[in-house]
PDB file of C-alpha atoms in Angstrom:
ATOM      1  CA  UNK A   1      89.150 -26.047  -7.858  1.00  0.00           C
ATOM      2  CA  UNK A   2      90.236 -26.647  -4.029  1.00  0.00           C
ATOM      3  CA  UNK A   3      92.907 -24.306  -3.017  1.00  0.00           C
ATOM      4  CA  UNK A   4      95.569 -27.584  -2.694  1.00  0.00           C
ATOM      5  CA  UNK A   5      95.545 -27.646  -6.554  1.00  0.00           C
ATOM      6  CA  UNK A   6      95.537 -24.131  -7.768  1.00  0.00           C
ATOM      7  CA  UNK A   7      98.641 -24.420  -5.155  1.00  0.00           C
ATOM      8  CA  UNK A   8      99.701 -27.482  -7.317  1.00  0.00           C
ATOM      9  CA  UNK A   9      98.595 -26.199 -10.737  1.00  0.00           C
ATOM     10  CA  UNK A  10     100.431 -22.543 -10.132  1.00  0.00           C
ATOM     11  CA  UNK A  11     103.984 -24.502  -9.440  1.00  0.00           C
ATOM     12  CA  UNK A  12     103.605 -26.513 -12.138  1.00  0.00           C
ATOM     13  CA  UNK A  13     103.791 -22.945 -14.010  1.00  0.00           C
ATOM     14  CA  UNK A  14     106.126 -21.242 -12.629  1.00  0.00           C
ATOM     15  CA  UNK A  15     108.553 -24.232 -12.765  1.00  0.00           C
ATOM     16  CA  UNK A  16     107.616 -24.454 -16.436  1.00  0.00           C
ATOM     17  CA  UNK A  17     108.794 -21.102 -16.713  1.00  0.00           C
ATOM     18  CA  UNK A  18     112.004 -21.018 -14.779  1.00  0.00           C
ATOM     19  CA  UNK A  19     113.164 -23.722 -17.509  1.00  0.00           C
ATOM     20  CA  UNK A  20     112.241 -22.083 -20.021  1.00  0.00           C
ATOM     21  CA  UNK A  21     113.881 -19.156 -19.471  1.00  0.00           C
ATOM     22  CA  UNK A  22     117.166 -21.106 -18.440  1.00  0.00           C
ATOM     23  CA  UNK A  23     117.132 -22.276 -21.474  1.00  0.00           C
ATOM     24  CA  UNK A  24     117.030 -18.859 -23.419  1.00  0.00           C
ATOM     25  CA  UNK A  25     117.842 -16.186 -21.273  1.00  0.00           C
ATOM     26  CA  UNK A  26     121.565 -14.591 -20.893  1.00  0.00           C
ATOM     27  CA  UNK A  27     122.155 -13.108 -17.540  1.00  0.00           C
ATOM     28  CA  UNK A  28     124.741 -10.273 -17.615  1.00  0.00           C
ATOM     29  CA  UNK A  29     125.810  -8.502 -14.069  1.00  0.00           C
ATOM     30  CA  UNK A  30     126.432  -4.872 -14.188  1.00  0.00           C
ATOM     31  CA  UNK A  31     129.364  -4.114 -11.863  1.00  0.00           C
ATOM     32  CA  UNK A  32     130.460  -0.633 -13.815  1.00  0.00           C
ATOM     33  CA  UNK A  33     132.364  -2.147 -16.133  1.00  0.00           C
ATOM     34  CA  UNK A  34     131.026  -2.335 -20.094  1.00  0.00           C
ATOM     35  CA  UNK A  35     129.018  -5.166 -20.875  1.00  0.00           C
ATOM     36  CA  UNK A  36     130.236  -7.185 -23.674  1.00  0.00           C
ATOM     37  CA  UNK A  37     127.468  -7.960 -26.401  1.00  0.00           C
ATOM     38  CA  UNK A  38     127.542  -9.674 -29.421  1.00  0.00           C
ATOM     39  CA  UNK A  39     125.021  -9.458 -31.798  1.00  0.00           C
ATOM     40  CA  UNK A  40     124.154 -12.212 -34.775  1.00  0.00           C
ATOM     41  CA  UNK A  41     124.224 -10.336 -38.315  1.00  0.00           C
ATOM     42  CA  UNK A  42     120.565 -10.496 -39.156  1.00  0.00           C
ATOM     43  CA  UNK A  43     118.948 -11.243 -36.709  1.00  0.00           C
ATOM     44  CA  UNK A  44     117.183  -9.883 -33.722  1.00  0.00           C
ATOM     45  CA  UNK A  45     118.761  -9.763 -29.967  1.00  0.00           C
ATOM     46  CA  UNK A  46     116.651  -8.404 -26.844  1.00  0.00           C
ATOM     47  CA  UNK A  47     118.292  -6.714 -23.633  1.00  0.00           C
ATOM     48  CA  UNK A  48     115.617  -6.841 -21.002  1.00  0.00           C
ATOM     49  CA  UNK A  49     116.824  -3.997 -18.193  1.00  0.00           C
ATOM     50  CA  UNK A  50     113.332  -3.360 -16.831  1.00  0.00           C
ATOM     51  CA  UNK A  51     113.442   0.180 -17.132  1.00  0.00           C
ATOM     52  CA  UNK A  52     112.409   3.162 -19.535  1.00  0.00           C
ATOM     53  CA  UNK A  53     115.661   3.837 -20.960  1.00  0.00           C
ATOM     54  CA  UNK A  54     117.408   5.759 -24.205  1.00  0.00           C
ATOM     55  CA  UNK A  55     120.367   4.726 -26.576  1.00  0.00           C
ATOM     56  CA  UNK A  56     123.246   6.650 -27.376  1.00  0.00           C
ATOM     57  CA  UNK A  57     124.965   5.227 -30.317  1.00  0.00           C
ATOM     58  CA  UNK A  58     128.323   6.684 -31.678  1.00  0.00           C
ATOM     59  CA  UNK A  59     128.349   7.496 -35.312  1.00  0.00           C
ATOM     60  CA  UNK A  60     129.844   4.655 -36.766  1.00  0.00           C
ATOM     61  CA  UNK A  61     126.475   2.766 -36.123  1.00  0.00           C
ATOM     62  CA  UNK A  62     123.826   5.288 -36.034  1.00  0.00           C
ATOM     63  CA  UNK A  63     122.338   4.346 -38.737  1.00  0.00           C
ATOM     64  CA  UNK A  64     119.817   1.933 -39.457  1.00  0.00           C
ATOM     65  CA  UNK A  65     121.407   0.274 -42.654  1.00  0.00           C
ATOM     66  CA  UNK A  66     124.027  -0.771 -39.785  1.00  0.00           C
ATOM     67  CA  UNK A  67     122.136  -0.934 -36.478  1.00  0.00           C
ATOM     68  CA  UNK A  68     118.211  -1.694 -36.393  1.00  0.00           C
ATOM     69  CA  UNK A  69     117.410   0.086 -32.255  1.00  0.00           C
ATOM     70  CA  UNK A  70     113.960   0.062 -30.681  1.00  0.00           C
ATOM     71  CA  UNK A  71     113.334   0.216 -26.691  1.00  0.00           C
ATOM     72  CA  UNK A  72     109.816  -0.647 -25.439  1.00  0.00           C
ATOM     73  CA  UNK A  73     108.689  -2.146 -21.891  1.00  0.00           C
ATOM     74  CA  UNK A  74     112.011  -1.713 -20.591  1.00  0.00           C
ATOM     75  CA  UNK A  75     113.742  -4.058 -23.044  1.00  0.00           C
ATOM     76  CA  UNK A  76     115.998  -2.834 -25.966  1.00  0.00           C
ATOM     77  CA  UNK A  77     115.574  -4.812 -29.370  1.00  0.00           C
ATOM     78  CA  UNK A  78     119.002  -4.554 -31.467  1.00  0.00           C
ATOM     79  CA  UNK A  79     119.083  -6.006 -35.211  1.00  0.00           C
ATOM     80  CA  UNK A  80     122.310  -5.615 -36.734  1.00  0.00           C
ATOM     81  CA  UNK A  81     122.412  -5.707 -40.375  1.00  0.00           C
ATOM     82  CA  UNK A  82     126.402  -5.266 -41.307  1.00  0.00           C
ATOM     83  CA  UNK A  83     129.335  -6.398 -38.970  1.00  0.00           C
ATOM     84  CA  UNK A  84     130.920  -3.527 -37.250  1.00  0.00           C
ATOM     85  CA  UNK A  85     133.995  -3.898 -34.842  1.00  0.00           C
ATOM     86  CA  UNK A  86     133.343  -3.466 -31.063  1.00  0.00           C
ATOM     87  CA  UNK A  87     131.581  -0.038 -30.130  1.00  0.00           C
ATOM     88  CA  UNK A  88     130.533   1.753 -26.750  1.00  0.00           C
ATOM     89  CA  UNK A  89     127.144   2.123 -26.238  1.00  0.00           C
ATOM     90  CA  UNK A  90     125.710   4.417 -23.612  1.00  0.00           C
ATOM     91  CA  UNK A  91     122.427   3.208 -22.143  1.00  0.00           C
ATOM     92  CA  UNK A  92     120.662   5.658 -19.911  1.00  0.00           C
ATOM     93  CA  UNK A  93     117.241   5.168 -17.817  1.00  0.00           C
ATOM     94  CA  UNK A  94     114.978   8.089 -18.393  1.00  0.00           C
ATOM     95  CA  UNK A  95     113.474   8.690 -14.665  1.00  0.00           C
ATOM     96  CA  UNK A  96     117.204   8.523 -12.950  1.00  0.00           C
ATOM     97  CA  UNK A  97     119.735   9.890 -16.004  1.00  0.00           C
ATOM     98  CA  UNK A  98     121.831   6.245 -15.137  1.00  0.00           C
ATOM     99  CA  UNK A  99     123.616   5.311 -17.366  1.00  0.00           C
ATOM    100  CA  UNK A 100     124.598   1.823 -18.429  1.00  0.00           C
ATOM    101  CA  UNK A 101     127.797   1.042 -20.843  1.00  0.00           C
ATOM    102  CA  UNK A 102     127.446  -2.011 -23.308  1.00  0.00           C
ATOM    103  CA  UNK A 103     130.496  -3.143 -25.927  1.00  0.00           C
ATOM    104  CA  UNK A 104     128.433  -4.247 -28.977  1.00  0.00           C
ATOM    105  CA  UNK A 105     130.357  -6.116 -31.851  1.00  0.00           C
ATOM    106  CA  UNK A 106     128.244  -7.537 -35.108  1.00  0.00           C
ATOM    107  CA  UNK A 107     128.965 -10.748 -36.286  1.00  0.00           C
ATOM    108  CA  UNK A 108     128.618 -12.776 -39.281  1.00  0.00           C
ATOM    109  CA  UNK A 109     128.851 -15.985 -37.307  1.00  0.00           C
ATOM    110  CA  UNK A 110     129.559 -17.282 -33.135  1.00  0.00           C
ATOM    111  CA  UNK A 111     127.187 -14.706 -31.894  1.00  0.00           C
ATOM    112  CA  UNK A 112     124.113 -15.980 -29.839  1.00  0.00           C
ATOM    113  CA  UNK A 113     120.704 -14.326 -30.747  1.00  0.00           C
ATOM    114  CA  UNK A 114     119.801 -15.137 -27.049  1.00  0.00           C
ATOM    115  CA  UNK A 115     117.761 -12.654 -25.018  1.00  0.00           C
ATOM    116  CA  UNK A 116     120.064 -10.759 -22.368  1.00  0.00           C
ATOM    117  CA  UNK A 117     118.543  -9.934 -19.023  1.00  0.00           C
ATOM    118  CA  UNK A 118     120.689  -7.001 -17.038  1.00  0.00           C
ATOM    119  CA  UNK A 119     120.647  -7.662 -13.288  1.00  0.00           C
ATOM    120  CA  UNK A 120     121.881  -5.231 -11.124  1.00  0.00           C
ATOM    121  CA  UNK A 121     123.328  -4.686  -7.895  1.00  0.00           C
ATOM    122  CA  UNK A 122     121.063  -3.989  -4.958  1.00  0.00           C
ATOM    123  CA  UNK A 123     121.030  -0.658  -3.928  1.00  0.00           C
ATOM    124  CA  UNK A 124     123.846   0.707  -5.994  1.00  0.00           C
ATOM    125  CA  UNK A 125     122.919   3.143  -9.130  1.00  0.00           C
ATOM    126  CA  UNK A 126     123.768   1.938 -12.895  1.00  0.00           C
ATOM    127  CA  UNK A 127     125.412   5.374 -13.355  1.00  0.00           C
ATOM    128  CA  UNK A 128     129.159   4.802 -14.282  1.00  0.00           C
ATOM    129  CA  UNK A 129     129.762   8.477 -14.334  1.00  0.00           C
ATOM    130  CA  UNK A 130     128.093   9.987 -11.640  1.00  0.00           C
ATOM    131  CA  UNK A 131     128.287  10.550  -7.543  1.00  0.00           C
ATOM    132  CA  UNK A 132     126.151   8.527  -5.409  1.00  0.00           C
ATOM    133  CA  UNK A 133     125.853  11.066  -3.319  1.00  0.00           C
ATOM    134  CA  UNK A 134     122.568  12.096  -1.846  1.00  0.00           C
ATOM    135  CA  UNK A 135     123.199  15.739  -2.935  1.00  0.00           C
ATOM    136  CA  UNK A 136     123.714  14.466  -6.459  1.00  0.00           C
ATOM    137  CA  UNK A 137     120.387  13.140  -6.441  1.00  0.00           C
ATOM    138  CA  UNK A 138     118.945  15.952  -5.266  1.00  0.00           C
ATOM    139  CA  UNK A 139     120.274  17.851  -7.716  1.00  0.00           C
ATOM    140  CA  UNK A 140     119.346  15.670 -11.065  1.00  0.00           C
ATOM    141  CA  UNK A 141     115.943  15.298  -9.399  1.00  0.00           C
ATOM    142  CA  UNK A 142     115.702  19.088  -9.109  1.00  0.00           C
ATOM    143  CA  UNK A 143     116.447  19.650 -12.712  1.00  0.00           C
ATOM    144  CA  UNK A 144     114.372  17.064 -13.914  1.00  0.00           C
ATOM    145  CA  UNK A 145     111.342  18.991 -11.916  1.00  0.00           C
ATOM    146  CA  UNK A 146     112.503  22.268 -13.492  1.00  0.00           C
ATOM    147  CA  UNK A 147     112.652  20.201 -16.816  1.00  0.00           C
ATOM    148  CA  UNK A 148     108.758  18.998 -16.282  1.00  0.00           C
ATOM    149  CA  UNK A 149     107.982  22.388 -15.532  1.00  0.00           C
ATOM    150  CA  UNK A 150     109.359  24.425 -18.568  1.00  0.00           C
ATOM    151  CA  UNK A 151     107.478  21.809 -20.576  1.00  0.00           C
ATOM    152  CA  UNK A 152     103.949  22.823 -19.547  1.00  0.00           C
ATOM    153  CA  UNK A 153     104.252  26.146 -21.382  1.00  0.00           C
ATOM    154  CA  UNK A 154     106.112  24.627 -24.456  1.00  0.00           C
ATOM    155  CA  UNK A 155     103.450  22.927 -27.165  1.00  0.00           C
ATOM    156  CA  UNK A 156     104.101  18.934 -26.641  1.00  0.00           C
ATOM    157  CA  UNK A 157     104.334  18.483 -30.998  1.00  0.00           C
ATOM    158  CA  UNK A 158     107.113  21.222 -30.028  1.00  0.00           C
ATOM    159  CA  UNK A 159     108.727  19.117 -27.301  1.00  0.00           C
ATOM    160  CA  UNK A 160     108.398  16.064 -29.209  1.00  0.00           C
ATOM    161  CA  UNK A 161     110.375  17.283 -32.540  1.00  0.00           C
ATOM    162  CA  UNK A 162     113.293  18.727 -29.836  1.00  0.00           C
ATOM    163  CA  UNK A 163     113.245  15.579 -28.081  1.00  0.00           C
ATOM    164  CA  UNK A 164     113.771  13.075 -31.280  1.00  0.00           C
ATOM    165  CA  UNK A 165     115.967  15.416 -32.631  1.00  0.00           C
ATOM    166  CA  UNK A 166     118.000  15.243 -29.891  1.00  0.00           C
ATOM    167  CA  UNK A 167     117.937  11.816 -29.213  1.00  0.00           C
ATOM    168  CA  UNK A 168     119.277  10.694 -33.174  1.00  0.00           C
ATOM    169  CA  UNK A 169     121.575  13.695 -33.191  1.00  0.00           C
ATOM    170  CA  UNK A 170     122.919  15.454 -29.994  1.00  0.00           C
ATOM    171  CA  UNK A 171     125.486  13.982 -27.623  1.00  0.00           C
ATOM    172  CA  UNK A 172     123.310  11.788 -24.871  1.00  0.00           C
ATOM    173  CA  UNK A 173     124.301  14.095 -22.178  1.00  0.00           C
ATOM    174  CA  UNK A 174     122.990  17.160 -23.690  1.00  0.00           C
ATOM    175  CA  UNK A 175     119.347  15.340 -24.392  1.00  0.00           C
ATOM    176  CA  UNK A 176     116.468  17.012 -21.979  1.00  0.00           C
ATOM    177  CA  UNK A 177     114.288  14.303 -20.078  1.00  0.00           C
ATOM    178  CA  UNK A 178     111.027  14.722 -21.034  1.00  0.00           C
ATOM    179  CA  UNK A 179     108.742  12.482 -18.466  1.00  0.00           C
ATOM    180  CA  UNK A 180     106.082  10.620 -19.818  1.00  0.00           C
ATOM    181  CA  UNK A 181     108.000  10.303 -22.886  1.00  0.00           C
ATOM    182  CA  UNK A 182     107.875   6.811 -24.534  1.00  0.00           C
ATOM    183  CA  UNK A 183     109.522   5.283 -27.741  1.00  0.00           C
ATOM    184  CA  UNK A 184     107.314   3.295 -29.772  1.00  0.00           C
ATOM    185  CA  UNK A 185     107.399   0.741 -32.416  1.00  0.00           C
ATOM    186  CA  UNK A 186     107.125   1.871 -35.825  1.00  0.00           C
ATOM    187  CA  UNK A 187     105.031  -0.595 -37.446  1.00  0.00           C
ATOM    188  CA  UNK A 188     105.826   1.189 -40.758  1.00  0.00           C
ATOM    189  CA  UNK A 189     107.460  -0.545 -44.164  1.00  0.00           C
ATOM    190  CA  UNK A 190     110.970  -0.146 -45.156  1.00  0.00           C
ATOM    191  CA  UNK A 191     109.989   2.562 -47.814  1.00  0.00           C
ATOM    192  CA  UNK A 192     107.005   4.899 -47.843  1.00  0.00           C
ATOM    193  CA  UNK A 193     106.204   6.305 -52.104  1.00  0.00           C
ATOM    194  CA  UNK A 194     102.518   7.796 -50.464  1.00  0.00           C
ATOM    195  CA  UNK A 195     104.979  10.123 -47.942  1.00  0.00           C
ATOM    196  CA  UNK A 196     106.248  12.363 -50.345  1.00  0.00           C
ATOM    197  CA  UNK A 197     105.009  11.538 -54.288  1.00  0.00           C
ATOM    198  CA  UNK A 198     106.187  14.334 -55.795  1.00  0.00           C
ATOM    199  CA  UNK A 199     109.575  14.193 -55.441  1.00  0.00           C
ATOM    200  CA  UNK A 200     111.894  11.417 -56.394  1.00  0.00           C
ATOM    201  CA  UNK A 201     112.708  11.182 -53.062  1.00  0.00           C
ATOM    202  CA  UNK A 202     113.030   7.924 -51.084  1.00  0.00           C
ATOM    203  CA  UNK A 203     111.547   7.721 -47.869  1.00  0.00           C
ATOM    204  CA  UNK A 204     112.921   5.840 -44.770  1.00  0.00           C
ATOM    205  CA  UNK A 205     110.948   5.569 -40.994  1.00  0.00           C
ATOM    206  CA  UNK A 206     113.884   6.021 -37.922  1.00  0.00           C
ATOM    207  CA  UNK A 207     112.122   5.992 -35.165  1.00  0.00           C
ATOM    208  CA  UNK A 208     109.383   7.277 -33.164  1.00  0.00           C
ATOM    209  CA  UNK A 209     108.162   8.327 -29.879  1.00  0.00           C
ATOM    210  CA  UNK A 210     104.858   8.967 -28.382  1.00  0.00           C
ATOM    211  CA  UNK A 211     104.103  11.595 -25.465  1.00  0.00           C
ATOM    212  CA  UNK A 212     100.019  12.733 -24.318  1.00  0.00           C
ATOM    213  CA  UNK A 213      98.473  11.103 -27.196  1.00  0.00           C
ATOM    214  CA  UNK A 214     100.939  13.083 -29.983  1.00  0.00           C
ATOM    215  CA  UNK A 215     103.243  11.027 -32.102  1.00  0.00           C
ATOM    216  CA  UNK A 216     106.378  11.976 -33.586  1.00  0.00           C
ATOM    217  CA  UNK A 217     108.214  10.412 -36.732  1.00  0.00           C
ATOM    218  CA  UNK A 218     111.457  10.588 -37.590  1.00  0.00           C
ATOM    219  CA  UNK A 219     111.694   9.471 -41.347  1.00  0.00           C
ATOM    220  CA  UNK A 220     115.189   9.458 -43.444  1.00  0.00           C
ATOM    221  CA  UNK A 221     114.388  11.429 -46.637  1.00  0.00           C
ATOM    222  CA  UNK A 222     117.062  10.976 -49.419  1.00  0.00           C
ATOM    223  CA  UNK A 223     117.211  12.187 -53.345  1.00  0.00           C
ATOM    224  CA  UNK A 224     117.351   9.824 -55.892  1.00  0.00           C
ATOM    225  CA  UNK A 225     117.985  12.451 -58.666  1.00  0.00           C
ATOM    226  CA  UNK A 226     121.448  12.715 -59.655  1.00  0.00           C
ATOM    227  CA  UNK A 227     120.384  16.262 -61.449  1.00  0.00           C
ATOM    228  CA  UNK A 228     118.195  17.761 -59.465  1.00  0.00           C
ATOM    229  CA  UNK A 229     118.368  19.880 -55.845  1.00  0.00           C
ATOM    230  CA  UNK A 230     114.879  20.044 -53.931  1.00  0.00           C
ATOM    231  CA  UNK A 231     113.444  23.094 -51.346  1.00  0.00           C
ATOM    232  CA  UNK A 232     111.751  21.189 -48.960  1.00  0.00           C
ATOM    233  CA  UNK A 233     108.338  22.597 -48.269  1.00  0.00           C
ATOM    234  CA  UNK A 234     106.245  20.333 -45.347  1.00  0.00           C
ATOM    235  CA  UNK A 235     102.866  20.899 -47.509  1.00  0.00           C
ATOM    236  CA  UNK A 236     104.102  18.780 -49.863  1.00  0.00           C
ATOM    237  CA  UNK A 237     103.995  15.894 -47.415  1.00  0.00           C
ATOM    238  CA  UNK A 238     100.730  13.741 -47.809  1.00  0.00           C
ATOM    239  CA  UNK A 239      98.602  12.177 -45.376  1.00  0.00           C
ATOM    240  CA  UNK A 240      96.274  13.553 -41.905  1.00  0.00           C
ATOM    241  CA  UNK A 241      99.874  15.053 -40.752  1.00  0.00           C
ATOM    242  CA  UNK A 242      99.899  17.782 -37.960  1.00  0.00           C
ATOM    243  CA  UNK A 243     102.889  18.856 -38.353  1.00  0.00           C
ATOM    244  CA  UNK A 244     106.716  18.441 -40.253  1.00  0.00           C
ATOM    245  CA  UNK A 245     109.953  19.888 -39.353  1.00  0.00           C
ATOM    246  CA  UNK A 246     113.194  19.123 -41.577  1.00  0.00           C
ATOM    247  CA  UNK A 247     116.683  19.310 -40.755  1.00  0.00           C
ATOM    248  CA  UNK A 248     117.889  20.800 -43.322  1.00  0.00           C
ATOM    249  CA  UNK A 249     115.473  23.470 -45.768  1.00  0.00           C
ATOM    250  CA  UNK A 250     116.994  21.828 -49.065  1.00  0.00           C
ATOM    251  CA  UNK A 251     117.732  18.180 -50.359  1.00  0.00           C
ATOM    252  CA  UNK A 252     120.669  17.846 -52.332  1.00  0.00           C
ATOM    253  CA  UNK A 253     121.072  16.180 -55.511  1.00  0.00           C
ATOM    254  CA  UNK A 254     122.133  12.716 -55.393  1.00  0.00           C
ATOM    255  CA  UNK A 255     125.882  11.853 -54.620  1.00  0.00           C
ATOM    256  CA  UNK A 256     126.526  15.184 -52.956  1.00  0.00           C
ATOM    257  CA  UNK A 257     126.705  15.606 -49.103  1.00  0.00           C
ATOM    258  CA  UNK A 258     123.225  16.790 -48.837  1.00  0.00           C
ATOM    259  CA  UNK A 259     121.165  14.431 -50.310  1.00  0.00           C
ATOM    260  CA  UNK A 260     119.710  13.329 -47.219  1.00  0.00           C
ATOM    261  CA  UNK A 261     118.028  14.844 -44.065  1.00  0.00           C
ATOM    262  CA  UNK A 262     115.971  13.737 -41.940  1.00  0.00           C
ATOM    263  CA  UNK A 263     112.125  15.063 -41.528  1.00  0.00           C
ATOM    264  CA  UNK A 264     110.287  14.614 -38.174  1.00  0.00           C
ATOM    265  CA  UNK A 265     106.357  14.523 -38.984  1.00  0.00           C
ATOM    266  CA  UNK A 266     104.244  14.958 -35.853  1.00  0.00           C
ATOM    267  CA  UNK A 267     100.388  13.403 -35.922  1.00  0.00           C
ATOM    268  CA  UNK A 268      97.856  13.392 -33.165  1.00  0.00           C
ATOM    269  CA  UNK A 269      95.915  10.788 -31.775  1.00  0.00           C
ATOM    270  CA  UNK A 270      97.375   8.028 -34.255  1.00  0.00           C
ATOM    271  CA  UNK A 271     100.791   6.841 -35.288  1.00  0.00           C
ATOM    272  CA  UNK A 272     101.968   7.793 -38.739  1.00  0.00           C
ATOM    273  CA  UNK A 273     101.269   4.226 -40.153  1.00  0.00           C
ATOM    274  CA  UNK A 274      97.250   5.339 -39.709  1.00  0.00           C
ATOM    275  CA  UNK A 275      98.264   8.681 -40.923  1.00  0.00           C
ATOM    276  CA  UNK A 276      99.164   8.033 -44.624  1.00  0.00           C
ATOM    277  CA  UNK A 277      97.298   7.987 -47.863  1.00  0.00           C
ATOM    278  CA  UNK A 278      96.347   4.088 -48.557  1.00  0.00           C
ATOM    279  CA  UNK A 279      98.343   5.303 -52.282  1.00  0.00           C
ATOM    280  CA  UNK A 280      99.983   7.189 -54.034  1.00  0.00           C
ATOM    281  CA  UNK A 281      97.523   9.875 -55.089  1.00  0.00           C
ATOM    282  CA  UNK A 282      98.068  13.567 -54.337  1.00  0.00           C
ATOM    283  CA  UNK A 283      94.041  13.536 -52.245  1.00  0.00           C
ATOM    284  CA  UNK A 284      95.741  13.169 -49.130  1.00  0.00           C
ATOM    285  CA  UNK A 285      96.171  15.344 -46.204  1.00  0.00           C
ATOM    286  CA  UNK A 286      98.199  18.613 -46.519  1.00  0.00           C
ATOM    287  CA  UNK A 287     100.615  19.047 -43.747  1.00  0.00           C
ATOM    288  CA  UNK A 288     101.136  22.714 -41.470  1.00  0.00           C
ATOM    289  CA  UNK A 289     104.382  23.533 -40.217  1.00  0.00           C
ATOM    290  CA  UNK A 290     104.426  25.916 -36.855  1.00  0.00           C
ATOM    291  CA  UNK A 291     104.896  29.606 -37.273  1.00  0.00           C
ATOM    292  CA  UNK A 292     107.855  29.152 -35.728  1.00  0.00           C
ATOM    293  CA  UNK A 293     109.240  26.007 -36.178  1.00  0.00           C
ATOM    294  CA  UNK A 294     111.783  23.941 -34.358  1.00  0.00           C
ATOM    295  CA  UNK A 295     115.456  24.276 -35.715  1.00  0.00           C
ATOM    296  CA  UNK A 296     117.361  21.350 -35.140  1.00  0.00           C
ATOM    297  CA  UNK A 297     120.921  20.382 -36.067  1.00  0.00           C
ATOM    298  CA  UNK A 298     123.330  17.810 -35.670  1.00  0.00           C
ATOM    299  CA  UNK A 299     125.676  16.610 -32.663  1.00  0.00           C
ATOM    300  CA  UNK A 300     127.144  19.833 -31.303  1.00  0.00           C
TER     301      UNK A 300
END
C-alpha cells in the first residue's frame, strides 16, 4: 500500500472515531467545583480521567448493595443498584494525592448511562484542597518517597491487607500511597459457598487490588444463623490461600450488629477466582495467617 492511501485509509479511521465518540462520550470540565453525575439505576456508567486514581465514598453508599465501584486504566466504572440522593465523592490520583470532587445522585429514570470523559485544565492541579505551590509539591513528593521506602522492609501481603483496609474503611486522607499499587477487577460471582463451607456464612467479593504479583481480596462475610455466634479462624478458609486477615475475630449471630465483617484473603501469583476449590468439598487449600497479623478497624 503506497504511502497516499495508508494517509487516506488512517483518516478514514480516525474520523470514524471522532463520531463515534461524539456520539457517546460526555465531556465534563473540572474547574474546582464538584462535578455533577447522575447515574442510571442498574446500569453501568464509566468516568474516563486517564489516571491511576482511588474512591472515597461516604457511608451512605459504601456499600455494594448501593454502589457497584471499580477503577482500572484510569477510568472509574460506577453501577448503582438503589437510588440514593446526591453525595460527595472524593476522587484522588494515586502518583500526585489530587483530588477530584464528583456529586453522584442514583436514579430510577432521566439519567444517561453515557461514558464521562474528565478534561482538565492545562497546567493547573485537580487538587481542590491543596497549595499549588512548588514547596507543596515538594513536600507530598517527599513523603511519598519516604512512603516507598518504609515499604521495602514491610512484607507486600502485609502492605496489601493495610492498604485495602484502608481504602474501604479509613477517611481518604489518612490512606498511605503505596506505588505500584493497582485495583483490579474481580471477576468473581456474587456469592462464593466453596470460600467458607463450614459455616453458614454468606460470602460476598468487595474489591481487590494487585501489587508485585500478590493479590488481595476483600470479601463481605455475613451470618446467616439467627442462633449461632462464630470465632473466626482463617484455616477454615478453603482454597490455595496465602494468607486471611478479618476485621473483626468473631461473627455475630444474625440480626445483631456483628453479623458481618469483612475478611481480606491475600494469594500469590493468581487472583482469588483461580484460588478456590472448583466445590464445595473440604480438600481444598488450608489458609496461614501471619504471626503477627494486620489489625485493621474502621474509619477513625
Amino acid at each position: 500500500m503506497n504511502p497516499i492511501s495508508i494517509l487516506r485509509h488512517g483518516l478514514v479511521l480516525v474520523t470514524l472515531l471522532v463520531a463515534s465518540q461524539a456520539q457517546a462520550v460526555e465531556i465534563l470540565h473540572w474547574d474546582r467545583k464538584p462535578l455533577p453525575v447522575d447515574l442510571p439505576v442498574g446500569s453501568e456508567r464509566v468516568i474516563v480521567l486517564d489516571r491511576n486514581v482511588r474512591v472515597g465514598l461516604p457511608r451512605e453508599i459504601a456499600d455494594a448493595e448501593t454502589l457497584r465501584v471499580q477503577s482500572a486504566g484510569g477510568a472509574i466504572y460506577l453501577k448503582a443498584n438503589k437510588p440514593f440522593d446526591t453525595q460527595r465523592v472524593r476522587i484522588q490520583d494515586v502518583e500526585t494525592n489530587e483530588v477530584i470532587l464528583f456529586d453522584l445522585t442514583a436514579r430510577e429514570k432521566g439519567a444517561s448511562d453515557e461514558e464521562i470523559q474528565v478534561v482538565f485544565p492545562d497546567g493547573e492541579p485537580a487538587d481542590a484542597n491543596s497549595s499549588t505551590s512548588d514547596a507543596t509539591s515538594s513536600s507530598e513528593k517527599t513523603d511519598r518517597q519516604s512512603s516507598d521506602a518504609s515499604q521495602g522492609h514491610t512484607p507486600v501481603p502485609v502492605v496489601l491487607t493495610r492498604y485495602a483496609a484502608q481504602s474501604l474503611y479509613a477517611p481518604t486522607r489518612t490512606i498511605e500511597p503505596v506505588r505500584g499499587i493497582n485495583r483490579v477487577a474481580l471477576r468473581l460471582p456474587d456469592r462464593m459457598p466453596s470460600l467458607l463451607p463450614a459455616l453458614p456464612v454468606t460470602a460476598t467479593p468487595i474489591a481487590a487490588w494487585k501489587l508485585d504479583g500478590w493479590v488481595v481480596t476483600a470479601v463481605r462475610l455475613a451470618n446467616r444463623d439467627p442462633s449461632r455466634a462464630f470465632e473466626l479462624d482463617p484455616r477454615w478458609l478453603q482454597g490455595d490461600l496465602y494468607s486471611a486477615t478479618f476485621m473483626h475475630p468473631t461473627l455475630g449471630q444474625r440480626g445483631s450488629v456483628r453479623d458481618t465483617t469483612t475478611a481480606f484473603i491475600v494469594t500469590r501469583g493468581q487472583p482469588l477466582a483461580q484460588a478456590l476449590p472448583l466445590s464445595n468439598s473440604s480438600d481444598g487449600g488450608v489458609s496461614a495467617s501471619f504471626e503477627d497479623g494486620v489489625r485493621v478497624g474502621g474509619d477513625s
